[in-house]
């Protein structure tokens, strides 16, 4: 099955909305690198500075790969993996003081739902996409 016509346009709109937000989040990691490094250090991540930069690269590259259709399965799977790891390590709402639990749970759930979206993108990325560079593994 190929996504063409109206389906292709809807898929493009979803890819742009999803991928651009991910890329923007990655750009924000660079712009807020110092604060995010401090937070990663507070959460006990090894190599917090490197982790912030690596996560920024994954978010930007993965988001753009989804938007343009350049190895979208790889990009979407990288995004899903990053978001699930970040949810568990950075937004551990079960391990923070009660006054922080709601904020951390919101961030945890945001990451989980976006990881689900990335897995959906990976599943449909094996199909032909109109409005895409069409370079991928499948």
N, CA, C and O atoms as a MOPAC input file, in Angstrom:
PM7 MOZYME 1SCF
protein

 N      0.84300 1    -1.18000 1     0.00000 1
 C      0.00000 1     0.00000 1     0.00000 1
 C      0.88700 1     1.24100 1     0.00000 1
 O      1.89300 1     1.29400 1     0.70800 1
 N      0.52000 1     2.21000 1    -0.77500 1
 C      1.25000 1     3.48200 1    -0.82100 1
 C      0.35400 1     4.58400 1    -0.27800 1
 O     -0.86100 1     4.57200 1    -0.47400 1
 N      0.96900 1     5.52200 1     0.39700 1
 C      0.23700 1     6.67500 1     0.91200 1
 C      0.30000 1     7.76800 1    -0.14200 1
 O      1.32100 1     8.44200 1    -0.28700 1
 N     -0.79400 1     7.94300 1    -0.87700 1
 C     -0.85200 1     8.94200 1    -1.94100 1
 C     -2.11900 1     9.77100 1    -1.77100 1
 O     -2.94300 1     9.47900 1    -0.90500 1
 N     -2.27300 1    10.79300 1    -2.58600 1
 C     -3.47700 1    11.61600 1    -2.55700 1
 C     -3.72700 1    12.21800 1    -1.19000 1
 O     -2.81600 1    12.74400 1    -0.55000 1
 N     -4.98100 1    12.13400 1    -0.74900 1
 C     -5.36100 1    12.70900 1     0.54400 1
 C     -4.60800 1    12.04000 1     1.69000 1
 O     -4.15300 1    12.71300 1     2.61500 1
 N     -4.47600 1    10.70800 1     1.62900 1
 C     -3.72400 1    10.00000 1     2.67700 1
 C     -2.28700 1    10.49400 1     2.75200 1
 O     -1.74600 1    10.68400 1     3.84100 1
 N     -1.66900 1    10.70300 1     1.58800 1
 C     -0.29500 1    11.19200 1     1.54300 1
 C     -0.17100 1    12.58300 1     2.13000 1
 O      0.79500 1    12.87800 1     2.83400 1
 N     -1.14000 1    13.44100 1     1.84600 1
 C     -1.12000 1    14.80900 1     2.38000 1
 C     -1.31600 1    14.80200 1     3.90200 1
 O     -0.65700 1    15.55400 1     4.62100 1
 N     -2.21700 1    13.95500 1     4.37900 1
 C     -2.43900 1    13.85600 1     5.82700 1
 C     -1.18600 1    13.31200 1     6.51200 1
 O     -0.77900 1    13.81000 1     7.56200 1
 N     -0.58200 1    12.29000 1     5.91400 1
 C      0.64800 1    11.73100 1     6.47500 1
 C      1.75100 1    12.78500 1     6.48100 1
 O      2.49800 1    12.88700 1     7.45400 1
 N      1.86400 1    13.56400 1     5.41900 1
 C      2.86900 1    14.62600 1     5.37900 1
 C      2.63400 1    15.63600 1     6.49800 1
 O      3.57500 1    16.02900 1     7.18800 1
 N      1.38600 1    16.05700 1     6.68200 1
 C      1.07400 1    17.01500 1     7.74900 1
 C      1.46300 1    16.44300 1     9.11200 1
 O      2.06200 1    17.14400 1     9.92700 1
 N      1.13100 1    15.18600 1     9.36500 1
 C      1.50000 1    14.55100 1    10.62900 1
 C      2.99600 1    14.42600 1    10.79500 1
 O      3.52600 1    14.65100 1    11.88300 1
 N      3.69300 1    14.06300 1     9.70700 1
 C      5.15700 1    13.95700 1     9.76500 1
 C      5.78600 1    15.30000 1    10.08200 1
 O      6.71500 1    15.38000 1    10.88500 1
 N      5.28400 1    16.35900 1     9.45300 1
 C      5.83900 1    17.69100 1     9.68400 1
 C      5.58100 1    18.12600 1    11.12600 1
 O      6.49400 1    18.59800 1    11.80400 1
 N      4.35000 1    17.97000 1    11.59300 1
 C      4.03700 1    18.36100 1    12.97100 1
 C      4.88900 1    17.58800 1    13.97100 1
 O      5.47400 1    18.17700 1    14.88000 1
 N      4.95800 1    16.29700 1    13.80800 1
 C      5.68800 1    15.43900 1    14.73400 1
 C      7.19200 1    15.67700 1    14.64500 1
 O      7.85000 1    15.90700 1    15.65900 1
 N      7.72400 1    15.62100 1    13.44400 1
 C      9.16300 1    15.73100 1    13.24800 1
 C      9.73100 1    17.09100 1    13.59000 1
 O     10.81900 1    17.18900 1    14.15800 1
 N      8.99800 1    18.15000 1    13.24700 1
 C      9.49500 1    19.49400 1    13.54700 1
 C      9.52200 1    19.73200 1    15.05800 1
 O     10.45600 1    20.34900 1    15.56900 1
 N      8.51400 1    19.25200 1    15.76700 1
 C      8.52800 1    19.39500 1    17.23400 1
 C      9.72100 1    18.64500 1    17.82700 1
 O     10.39000 1    19.16000 1    18.72300 1
 N      9.98900 1    17.44700 1    17.33900 1
 C     11.14300 1    16.69000 1    17.83100 1
 C     12.44600 1    17.43600 1    17.55000 1
 O     13.30200 1    17.55100 1    18.42700 1
 N     12.59200 1    17.94000 1    16.33400 1
 C     13.80300 1    18.68100 1    15.98000 1
 C     13.93400 1    19.94300 1    16.83400 1
 O     15.03600 1    20.29400 1    17.25700 1
 N     12.82000 1    20.62400 1    17.08700 1
 C     12.85000 1    21.80900 1    17.94600 1
 C     13.28000 1    21.43900 1    19.35900 1
 O     14.04400 1    22.16900 1    19.99100 1
 N     12.78800 1    20.30500 1    19.85600 1
 C     13.20600 1    19.84400 1    21.18600 1
 C     14.71800 1    19.62400 1    21.21800 1
 O     15.38000 1    19.96800 1    22.19700 1
 N     15.26100 1    19.04800 1    20.14100 1
 C     16.70800 1    18.84600 1    20.05800 1
 C     17.46100 1    20.15900 1    20.03300 1
 O     18.48200 1    20.30800 1    20.70500 1
 N     16.96300 1    21.11600 1    19.25800 1
 C     17.58100 1    22.44200 1    19.21400 1
 C     17.56300 1    23.07300 1    20.60500 1
 O     18.52700 1    23.71900 1    21.01400 1
 N     16.47200 1    22.88300 1    21.31800 1
 C     16.36200 1    23.39800 1    22.68000 1
 C     17.41200 1    22.76600 1    23.60400 1
 O     17.90300 1    23.42100 1    24.52300 1
 N     17.75500 1    21.50300 1    23.36300 1
 C     18.80500 1    20.86400 1    24.16000 1
 C     20.12700 1    21.62000 1    23.98500 1
 O     20.88100 1    21.79700 1    24.94100 1
 N     20.39700 1    22.06200 1    22.75300 1
 C     21.61600 1    22.84000 1    22.51900 1
 C     21.51300 1    24.22000 1    23.16700 1
 O     22.45900 1    24.68500 1    23.80200 1
 N     20.37400 1    24.86300 1    23.00700 1
 C     20.21000 1    26.21600 1    23.52800 1
 C     20.20600 1    26.25800 1    25.05500 1
 O     20.66700 1    27.23100 1    25.65200 1
 N     19.69600 1    25.21900 1    25.67800 1
 C     19.62300 1    25.13900 1    27.14100 1
 C     20.61100 1    24.10900 1    27.68900 1
 O     20.37800 1    23.49300 1    28.72900 1
 N     21.71100 1    23.94000 1    26.96900 1
 C     22.65900 1    22.86500 1    27.28700 1
 C     23.14000 1    22.90800 1    28.73200 1
 O     23.19000 1    21.87300 1    29.39600 1
 N     23.48800 1    24.06900 1    29.21800 1
 C     24.02100 1    24.17000 1    30.58100 1
 C     22.98100 1    23.72600 1    31.61500 1
 O     23.28800 1    22.93500 1    32.50700 1
 N     21.76400 1    24.23300 1    31.49400 1
 C     20.70700 1    23.86300 1    32.44400 1
 C     20.36600 1    22.38600 1    32.33100 1
 O     20.16700 1    21.71200 1    33.34200 1
 N     20.29900 1    21.88000 1    31.09900 1
 C     19.95500 1    20.46400 1    30.91600 1
 C     21.07400 1    19.55500 1    31.40600 1
 O     20.81500 1    18.46700 1    31.91900 1
 N     22.31200 1    19.99900 1    31.24800 1
 C     23.44200 1    19.21600 1    31.76400 1
 C     23.36000 1    19.13800 1    33.28700 1
 O     23.59500 1    18.08100 1    33.87200 1
 N     23.03000 1    20.25100 1    33.92200 1
 C     22.86600 1    20.24800 1    35.37700 1
 C     21.75200 1    19.31800 1    35.82000 1
 O     21.89100 1    18.61100 1    36.81800 1
 N     20.64600 1    19.31400 1    35.08300 1
 C     19.52600 1    18.43600 1    35.42300 1
 C     19.92400 1    16.97300 1    35.23300 1
 O     19.60800 1    16.12600 1    36.06900 1
 N     20.62200 1    16.67600 1    34.12600 1
 C     21.07400 1    15.30400 1    33.87200 1
 C     22.04400 1    14.85100 1    34.94700 1
 O     22.01900 1    13.69400 1    35.36700 1
 N     22.90300 1    15.76500 1    35.39600 1
 C     23.83200 1    15.44200 1    36.47400 1
 C     23.07100 1    15.17100 1    37.77200 1
 O     23.38400 1    14.23200 1    38.50300 1
 N     22.07000 1    16.00400 1    38.04500 1
 C     21.22100 1    15.82500 1    39.23200 1
 C     20.52600 1    14.46200 1    39.21500 1
 O     20.35800 1    13.83400 1    40.26000 1
 N     20.12000 1    14.00600 1    38.01600 1
 C     19.44100 1    12.71500 1    37.88400 1
 C     20.41800 1    11.54000 1    37.89600 1
 O     19.99800 1    10.38300 1    37.85800 1
 N     21.72600 1    11.83500 1    37.94900 1
 C     22.72400 1    10.76700 1    38.05700 1
 C     23.14700 1    10.15200 1    36.74200 1
 O     23.71000 1     9.05800 1    36.73600 1
 N     22.89700 1    10.81500 1    35.63100 1
 C     23.32700 1    10.28000 1    34.34100 1
 C     24.84100 1    10.32000 1    34.22700 1
 O     25.45800 1    11.32100 1    34.58900 1
 N     25.44600 1     9.25500 1    33.73500 1
 C     26.88500 1     9.31000 1    33.48400 1
 C     27.13400 1    10.23100 1    32.27700 1
 O     26.32600 1    10.26200 1    31.34900 1
 N     28.21800 1    10.96000 1    32.28700 1
 C     28.58700 1    11.87700 1    31.20200 1
 C     27.41100 1    12.78300 1    30.83900 1
 O     26.95300 1    12.75500 1    29.69700 1
 N     26.91500 1    13.57700 1    31.77200 1
 C     25.71600 1    14.37800 1    31.50800 1
 C     25.86500 1    15.36200 1    30.35200 1
 O     24.91700 1    15.55200 1    29.58900 1
 N     27.02200 1    15.98900 1    30.20400 1
 C     27.21900 1    16.92500 1    29.09300 1
 C     27.13300 1    16.22300 1    27.75300 1
 O     26.46900 1    16.70700 1    26.83600 1
 N     27.79900 1    15.08700 1    27.63300 1
 C     27.73700 1    14.30200 1    26.40500 1
 C     26.32000 1    13.80800 1    26.15000 1
 O     25.85000 1    13.81500 1    25.01300 1
 N     25.63800 1    13.37800 1    27.21300 1
 C     24.26900 1    12.86200 1    27.07400 1
 C     23.31800 1    13.92300 1    26.51400 1
 O     22.45700 1    13.61600 1    25.69000 1
 N     23.47500 1    15.16100 1    26.96100 1
 C     22.61800 1    16.24400 1    26.46700 1
 C     22.88400 1    16.48600 1    24.98100 1
 O     21.94500 1    16.63800 1    24.19900 1
 N     24.15400 1    16.52100 1    24.59100 1
 C     24.48300 1    16.75400 1    23.17900 1
 C     24.02900 1    15.56800 1    22.32700 1
 O     23.46800 1    15.76400 1    21.24900 1
 N     24.26400 1    14.34900 1    22.79400 1
 C     23.84300 1    13.16200 1    22.03700 1
 C     22.32600 1    13.13200 1    21.87000 1
 O     21.82200 1    12.79500 1    20.79900 1
 N     21.60300 1    13.48400 1    22.92800 1
 C     20.13800 1    13.48200 1    22.82100 1
 C     19.67200 1    14.56500 1    21.85200 1
 O     18.69500 1    14.36800 1    21.12900 1
 N     20.35300 1    15.69600 1    21.83000 1
 C     20.00400 1    16.75400 1    20.88200 1
 C     20.18200 1    16.27400 1    19.44800 1
 O     19.33400 1    16.52800 1    18.59300 1
 N     21.27600 1    15.58800 1    19.19000 1
 C     21.54300 1    15.08400 1    17.84000 1
 C     20.48600 1    14.05300 1    17.43600 1
 O     19.98800 1    14.08800 1    16.31100 1
 N     20.14400 1    13.14400 1    18.33800 1
 C     19.12300 1    12.13300 1    18.04300 1
 C     17.78400 1    12.79800 1    17.72800 1
 O     17.11800 1    12.42300 1    16.76300 1
 N     17.38900 1    13.77600 1    18.53000 1
 C     16.10600 1    14.44400 1    18.32100 1
 C     16.06900 1    15.20900 1    17.00200 1
 O     15.08100 1    15.13900 1    16.27100 1
 N     17.13100 1    15.93300 1    16.69600 1
 C     17.15800 1    16.70600 1    15.45000 1
 C     17.21300 1    15.77700 1    14.24200 1
 O     16.40600 1    15.90800 1    13.32100 1
 N     18.15100 1    14.84900 1    14.24100 1
 C     18.30000 1    13.94900 1    13.09400 1
 C     17.06600 1    13.05900 1    12.92200 1
 O     16.58400 1    12.87300 1    11.80500 1
 N     16.56400 1    12.51800 1    14.01700 1
 C     15.37300 1    11.66500 1    13.92700 1
 C     14.15200 1    12.43500 1    13.47700 1
 O     13.39000 1    11.96200 1    12.63300 1
 N     13.96000 1    13.62200 1    14.03600 1
 C     12.81200 1    14.43500 1    13.63400 1
 C     12.85800 1    14.80200 1    12.16700 1
 O     11.85300 1    14.69400 1    11.46400 1
 N     14.02400 1    15.23800 1    11.69800 1
 C     14.14000 1    15.61500 1    10.28600 1
 C     14.02200 1    14.41000 1     9.35600 1
 O     13.50100 1    14.53100 1     8.24700 1
 N     14.50200 1    13.24900 1     9.80100 1
 C     14.37100 1    12.05000 1     8.96600 1
 C     12.90500 1    11.68400 1     8.75800 1
 O     12.52200 1    11.20400 1     7.69100 1
 N     12.08900 1    11.91300 1     9.78300 1
 C     10.64800 1    11.65200 1     9.67000 1
 C      9.99600 1    12.66100 1     8.73200 1
 O      9.15200 1    12.29700 1     7.91400 1
 N     10.38300 1    13.91700 1     8.84800 1
 C      9.79000 1    14.96200 1     8.00300 1
 C     10.07800 1    14.70500 1     6.53000 1
 O      9.16600 1    14.74400 1     5.70500 1
 N     11.34600 1    14.44000 1     6.19200 1
 C     11.70800 1    14.33700 1     4.77500 1
 C     11.64000 1    12.91900 1     4.22500 1
 O     11.68600 1    12.73600 1     3.00800 1
 N     11.53200 1    11.91600 1     5.08100 1
 C     11.45500 1    10.53700 1     4.61600 1
 C     12.81100 1     9.95700 1     4.24700 1
 O     12.91300 1     9.14600 1     3.32700 1
 N     13.85600 1    10.36900 1     4.96200 1
 C     15.20200 1     9.85800 1     4.74300 1
 C     15.51700 1     8.88300 1     5.86900 1
 O     15.75400 1     9.30000 1     7.00200 1
 N     15.52200 1     7.59100 1     5.56600 1
 C     15.66900 1     6.53700 1     6.55900 1
 C     14.70200 1     6.75400 1     7.73600 1
 O     15.12400 1     6.81300 1     8.89100 1
 N     13.41600 1     6.87000 1     7.43100 1
 C     12.45300 1     7.19000 1     8.49600 1
 C     12.29400 1     6.09300 1     9.54400 1
 O     11.99700 1     6.39800 1    10.69900 1
 N     12.48200 1     4.84000 1     9.18100 1
 C     12.38200 1     3.76800 1    10.17600 1
 C     13.50700 1     3.91900 1    11.19900 1
 O     13.27900 1     3.80400 1    12.40400 1
 N     14.70600 1     4.17500 1    10.71700 1
 C     15.84900 1     4.35100 1    11.61500 1
 C     15.61900 1     5.56200 1    12.51500 1
 O     15.81200 1     5.48700 1    13.72800 1
 N     15.20900 1     6.67100 1    11.91900 1
 C     14.96200 1     7.87900 1    12.70000 1
 C     13.87300 1     7.68000 1    13.73400 1
 O     14.02600 1     8.08400 1    14.88700 1
 N     12.77700 1     7.06200 1    13.33000 1
 C     11.65400 1     6.86100 1    14.25500 1
 C     12.02100 1     5.89400 1    15.38200 1
 O     11.63100 1     6.10700 1    16.53000 1
 N     12.76200 1     4.84300 1    15.06600 1
 C     13.16400 1     3.89500 1    16.10800 1
 C     14.16200 1     4.53500 1    17.07900 1
 O     14.10700 1     4.27900 1    18.28200 1
 N     15.06600 1     5.35900 1    16.56300 1
 C     16.00500 1     6.06800 1    17.43800 1
 C     15.25300 1     7.01300 1    18.37300 1
 O     15.56400 1     7.10300 1    19.56100 1
 N     14.26400 1     7.71300 1    17.82500 1
 C     13.44500 1     8.61500 1    18.63200 1
 C     12.70200 1     7.82400 1    19.71500 1
 O     12.71300 1     8.20800 1    20.88500 1
 N     12.06400 1     6.72900 1    19.32500 1
 C     11.30600 1     5.92600 1    20.29100 1
 C     12.21600 1     5.41100 1    21.40500 1
 O     11.86300 1     5.48700 1    22.58200 1
 N     13.36900 1     4.89700 1    21.04100 1
 C     14.30000 1     4.39700 1    22.04800 1
 C     14.76000 1     5.48900 1    22.99500 1
 O     14.76900 1     5.30900 1    24.21300 1
 N     15.14500 1     6.63200 1    22.42000 1
 C     15.58400 1     7.74900 1    23.26300 1
 C     14.47900 1     8.17400 1    24.22100 1
 O     14.73000 1     8.35700 1    25.41300 1
 N     13.25700 1     8.33400 1    23.71300 1
 C     12.16300 1     8.82800 1    24.54800 1
 C     11.81900 1     7.86400 1    25.67800 1
 O     11.51400 1     8.30000 1    26.78800 1
 N     11.86300 1     6.57700 1    25.41400 1
 C     11.56900 1     5.60600 1    26.46700 1
 C     12.65400 1     5.59800 1    27.54000 1
 O     12.35700 1     5.52200 1    28.73200 1
 N     13.91300 1     5.67700 1    27.11100 1
 C     15.00800 1     5.73100 1    28.09200 1
 C     14.92400 1     7.02300 1    28.88900 1
 O     15.09100 1     7.01200 1    30.10900 1
 N     14.66700 1     8.13800 1    28.21100 1
 C     14.56400 1     9.43200 1    28.90100 1
 C     13.39100 1     9.43800 1    29.88000 1
 O     13.49700 1     9.99600 1    30.97300 1
 N     12.28300 1     8.82400 1    29.49500 1
 C     11.12900 1     8.77400 1    30.39600 1
 C     11.50500 1     8.08800 1    31.70300 1
 O     11.19700 1     8.58400 1    32.78700 1
 N     12.16800 1     6.95200 1    31.59100 1
 C     12.49200 1     6.16600 1    32.79100 1
 C     13.61900 1     6.77100 1    33.62300 1
 O     13.60900 1     6.67000 1    34.84900 1
 N     14.58600 1     7.39800 1    32.96100 1
 C     15.74500 1     7.89900 1    33.70300 1
 C     15.59600 1     9.34800 1    34.14800 1
 O     16.08000 1     9.72200 1    35.21700 1
 N     14.93700 1    10.15700 1    33.34600 1
 C     14.87600 1    11.59200 1    33.63900 1
 C     13.57200 1    12.01600 1    34.29500 1
 O     13.51900 1    13.05300 1    34.95600 1
 N     12.54000 1    11.24000 1    34.12300 1
 C     11.22100 1    11.63400 1    34.62700 1
 C     10.62800 1    10.55000 1    35.51600 1
 O      9.48200 1    10.13600 1    35.34400 1
 N     11.43100 1    10.10400 1    36.46400 1
 C     11.06500 1     9.02500 1    37.38600 1
 C     10.16400 1     9.57400 1    38.49200 1
 O     10.59500 1     9.76000 1    39.63000 1
 N      8.91500 1     9.82600 1    38.13700 1
 C      7.95600 1    10.45200 1    39.05800 1
 C      7.76600 1     9.65500 1    40.34000 1
 O      7.39400 1    10.22100 1    41.36800 1
 N      8.01300 1     8.37100 1    40.29500 1
 C      7.83400 1     7.50600 1    41.46000 1
 C      8.96500 1     7.69900 1    42.48600 1
 O      8.85700 1     7.22200 1    43.61600 1
 N     10.04300 1     8.39300 1    42.10300 1
 C     11.20000 1     8.50500 1    42.98700 1
 C     11.48600 1     9.94300 1    43.42100 1
 O     12.54400 1    10.22000 1    43.98700 1
 N     10.55600 1    10.85400 1    43.15900 1
 C     10.79000 1    12.26000 1    43.52300 1
 C      9.84600 1    12.65600 1    44.65500 1
 O      8.85600 1    11.97100 1    44.91200 1
 N     10.15000 1    13.75700 1    45.32500 1
 C      9.24600 1    14.22400 1    46.38100 1
 C      7.84100 1    14.50000 1    45.82700 1
 O      7.66800 1    14.81100 1    44.64900 1
 N      6.86300 1    14.37800 1    46.69700 1
 C      5.45700 1    14.49700 1    46.29500 1
 C      5.15000 1    15.78600 1    45.53700 1
 O      4.33900 1    15.76900 1    44.61100 1
 N      5.76900 1    16.88400 1    45.90100 1
 C      5.48000 1    18.15700 1    45.23700 1
 C      6.01700 1    18.21200 1    43.81000 1
 O      5.66300 1    19.12500 1    43.06500 1
 N      6.86300 1    17.25800 1    43.40600 1
 C      7.41100 1    17.19800 1    42.05100 1
 C      6.79000 1    16.08400 1    41.21000 1
 O      7.02600 1    16.01100 1    40.00400 1
 N      6.00600 1    15.22900 1    41.83300 1
 C      5.50800 1    14.04400 1    41.14400 1
 C      4.63400 1    14.36600 1    39.94100 1
 O      4.77600 1    13.72600 1    38.89900 1
 N      3.73500 1    15.33900 1    40.05500 1
 C      2.82800 1    15.64200 1    38.93900 1
 C      3.60000 1    16.14200 1    37.72700 1
 O      3.33400 1    15.70600 1    36.60700 1
 N      4.55700 1    17.05400 1    37.93200 1
 C      5.35200 1    17.56100 1    36.81000 1
 C      6.14700 1    16.44300 1    36.14500 1
 O      6.19000 1    16.34700 1    34.91800 1
 N      6.77100 1    15.60300 1    36.95600 1
 C      7.55800 1    14.50800 1    36.39100 1
 C      6.66800 1    13.47700 1    35.69400 1
 O      7.05700 1    12.92100 1    34.66600 1
 N      5.47900 1    13.21700 1    36.24300 1
 C      4.57400 1    12.27900 1    35.59700 1
 C      4.11200 1    12.82700 1    34.24700 1
 O      4.01900 1    12.08100 1    33.27200 1
 N      3.82500 1    14.11200 1    34.19100 1
 C      3.42100 1    14.73000 1    32.92400 1
 C      4.52700 1    14.56400 1    31.87900 1
 O      4.25000 1    14.19600 1    30.73800 1
 N      5.76600 1    14.83200 1    32.26000 1
 C      6.88800 1    14.68100 1    31.33300 1
 C      7.10100 1    13.21100 1    30.95600 1
 O      7.39300 1    12.90300 1    29.80000 1
 N      6.95800 1    12.32000 1    31.91300 1
 C      7.07400 1    10.87900 1    31.65100 1
 C      6.04100 1    10.45200 1    30.61600 1
 O      6.37600 1     9.78900 1    29.63400 1
 N      4.77700 1    10.83500 1    30.84000 1
 C      3.70800 1    10.43500 1    29.92500 1
 C      3.87200 1    11.07500 1    28.55100 1
 O      3.56000 1    10.44200 1    27.54200 1
 N      4.35500 1    12.31600 1    28.48800 1
 C      4.62600 1    12.96900 1    27.19900 1
 C      5.64900 1    12.15500 1    26.41900 1
 O      5.47300 1    11.91100 1    25.22500 1
 N      6.72100 1    11.73300 1    27.09100 1
 C      7.73500 1    10.94200 1    26.40000 1
 C      7.18300 1     9.59800 1    25.92800 1
 O      7.47700 1     9.16000 1    24.81600 1
 N      6.38800 1     8.95000 1    26.76600 1
 C      5.84000 1     7.64500 1    26.39600 1
 C      4.89000 1     7.76700 1    25.20500 1
 O      4.94900 1     6.95400 1    24.28300 1
 N      4.02000 1     8.76800 1    25.21700 1
 C      3.07800 1     8.91200 1    24.10800 1
 C      3.80600 1     9.28300 1    22.81700 1
 O      3.42500 1     8.82300 1    21.74000 1
 N      4.84700 1    10.10800 1    22.91400 1
 C      5.61600 1    10.44800 1    21.71400 1
 C      6.40100 1     9.23800 1    21.20700 1
 O      6.57700 1     9.08000 1    19.99900 1
 N      6.87100 1     8.38900 1    22.10900 1
 C      7.53100 1     7.14900 1    21.69200 1
 C      6.53800 1     6.25800 1    20.94600 1
 O      6.89100 1     5.62900 1    19.94800 1
 N      5.30400 1     6.20500 1    21.42900 1
 C      4.26700 1     5.45600 1    20.71500 1
 C      4.03400 1     6.01000 1    19.32000 1
 O      3.89500 1     5.25100 1    18.36100 1
 N      3.99200 1     7.32900 1    19.20300 1
 C      3.84800 1     7.95200 1    17.88900 1
 C      5.00900 1     7.60400 1    16.97300 1
 O      4.81400 1     7.34100 1    15.78600 1
 N      6.21900 1     7.60200 1    17.52500 1
 C      7.39400 1     7.25900 1    16.73100 1
 C      7.32600 1     5.80400 1    16.25700 1
 O      7.72200 1     5.50200 1    15.13100 1
 N      6.82800 1     4.90500 1    17.10300 1
 C      6.67800 1     3.50600 1    16.68900 1
 C      5.64200 1     3.36700 1    15.58100 1
 O      5.80400 1     2.54000 1    14.68300 1
 N      4.59200 1     4.15900 1    15.63300 1
 C      3.59500 1     4.14600 1    14.55600 1
 C      4.23500 1     4.62300 1    13.25900 1
 O      4.02700 1     4.02600 1    12.20300 1
 N      5.01000 1     5.69600 1    13.33800 1
 C      5.71200 1     6.19000 1    12.14700 1
 C      6.62300 1     5.09500 1    11.59400 1
 O      6.65500 1     4.87000 1    10.38400 1
 N      7.35600 1     4.42000 1    12.46400 1
 C      8.24400 1     3.34600 1    12.00900 1
 C      7.46000 1     2.24100 1    11.30000 1
 O      7.92600 1     1.67600 1    10.31100 1
 N      6.27300 1     1.93900 1    11.81100 1
 C      5.45700 1     0.88500 1    11.20300 1
 C      4.97900 1     1.27700 1     9.80200 1
 O      4.95400 1     0.43400 1     8.90500 1
 N      4.60600 1     2.52400 1     9.60400 1
 C      4.10500 1     2.94300 1     8.28500 1
 C      5.23500 1     3.36700 1     7.35600 1
 O      5.00500 1     3.58900 1     6.16700 1
 N      6.44900 1     3.48300 1     7.87900 1
 C      7.57000 1     3.93700 1     7.05900 1
 C      8.02000 1     2.89700 1     6.04200 1
 O      8.78200 1     3.21800 1     5.13000 1
 N      7.56700 1     1.66800 1     6.18300 1
 C      7.91100 1     0.65100 1     5.18500 1
 C      7.06100 1     0.79100 1     3.93100 1
 O      7.34100 1     0.15000 1     2.91800 1
 N      6.03700 1     1.61500 1     3.98800 1
 C      5.18400 1     1.87500 1     2.83200 1
 C      5.74900 1     3.04300 1     2.02700 1
 O      6.57100 1     3.81100 1     2.52800 1
 N      5.31300 1     3.17100 1     0.80100 1
 C      5.75200 1     4.27800 1    -0.04000 1
 C      5.04400 1     5.55600 1     0.38900 1
 O      3.82300 1     5.57200 1     0.54700 1
 N      5.81000 1     6.62900 1     0.57700 1
 C      5.25900 1     7.91500 1     0.97200 1
 C      5.36700 1     8.90100 1    -0.18300 1
 O      6.44900 1     9.09600 1    -0.73700 1
 N      4.26000 1     9.51600 1    -0.54200 1
 C      4.30800 1    10.65200 1    -1.43200 1
 C      4.89000 1    11.80300 1    -0.62900 1
 O      4.79000 1    11.80800 1     0.59800 1
 N      5.48800 1    12.76500 1    -1.28400 1
 C      6.08700 1    13.92500 1    -0.59700 1
 C      7.20300 1    13.48500 1     0.33800 1
 O      7.25200 1    13.89700 1     1.49700 1
 N      8.08700 1    12.65900 1    -0.16500 1
 C      9.18800 1    12.12000 1     0.62800 1
 C     10.37600 1    11.88300 1    -0.29100 1
 O     10.20500 1    11.61400 1    -1.48000 1
 N     11.58600 1    11.98400 1     0.26600 1
 C     12.75200 1    11.65200 1    -0.56100 1
 C     12.80300 1    10.15700 1    -0.84400 1
 O     13.44800 1     9.72500 1    -1.80000 1
 N     12.12700 1     9.36800 1    -0.02000 1
 C     11.98300 1     7.93600 1    -0.29400 1
 C     13.24100 1     7.11700 1    -0.14300 1
 O     13.39400 1     6.10400 1    -0.82500 1
 N     14.14300 1     7.51800 1     0.72400 1
 C     15.35900 1     6.74600 1     0.96200 1
 C     15.21500 1     6.05500 1     2.30900 1
 O     14.98600 1     6.70200 1     3.33100 1
 N     15.35000 1     4.73800 1     2.30000 1
 C     15.21400 1     4.00200 1     3.53700 1
 C     15.70900 1     2.58600 1     3.41300 1
 O     16.24000 1     2.19100 1     2.37500 1
 N     15.53800 1     1.83200 1     4.45700 1
 C     15.98100 1     0.43800 1     4.48100 1
 C     14.96000 1    -0.49800 1     3.84900 1
 O     15.31700 1    -1.57900 1     3.38300 1
 N     13.70500 1    -0.09700 1     3.82900 1
 C     12.63200 1    -0.98800 1     3.36200 1
 C     11.92600 1    -0.39700 1     2.18200 1
 O     10.99500 1    -1.00300 1     1.65200 1

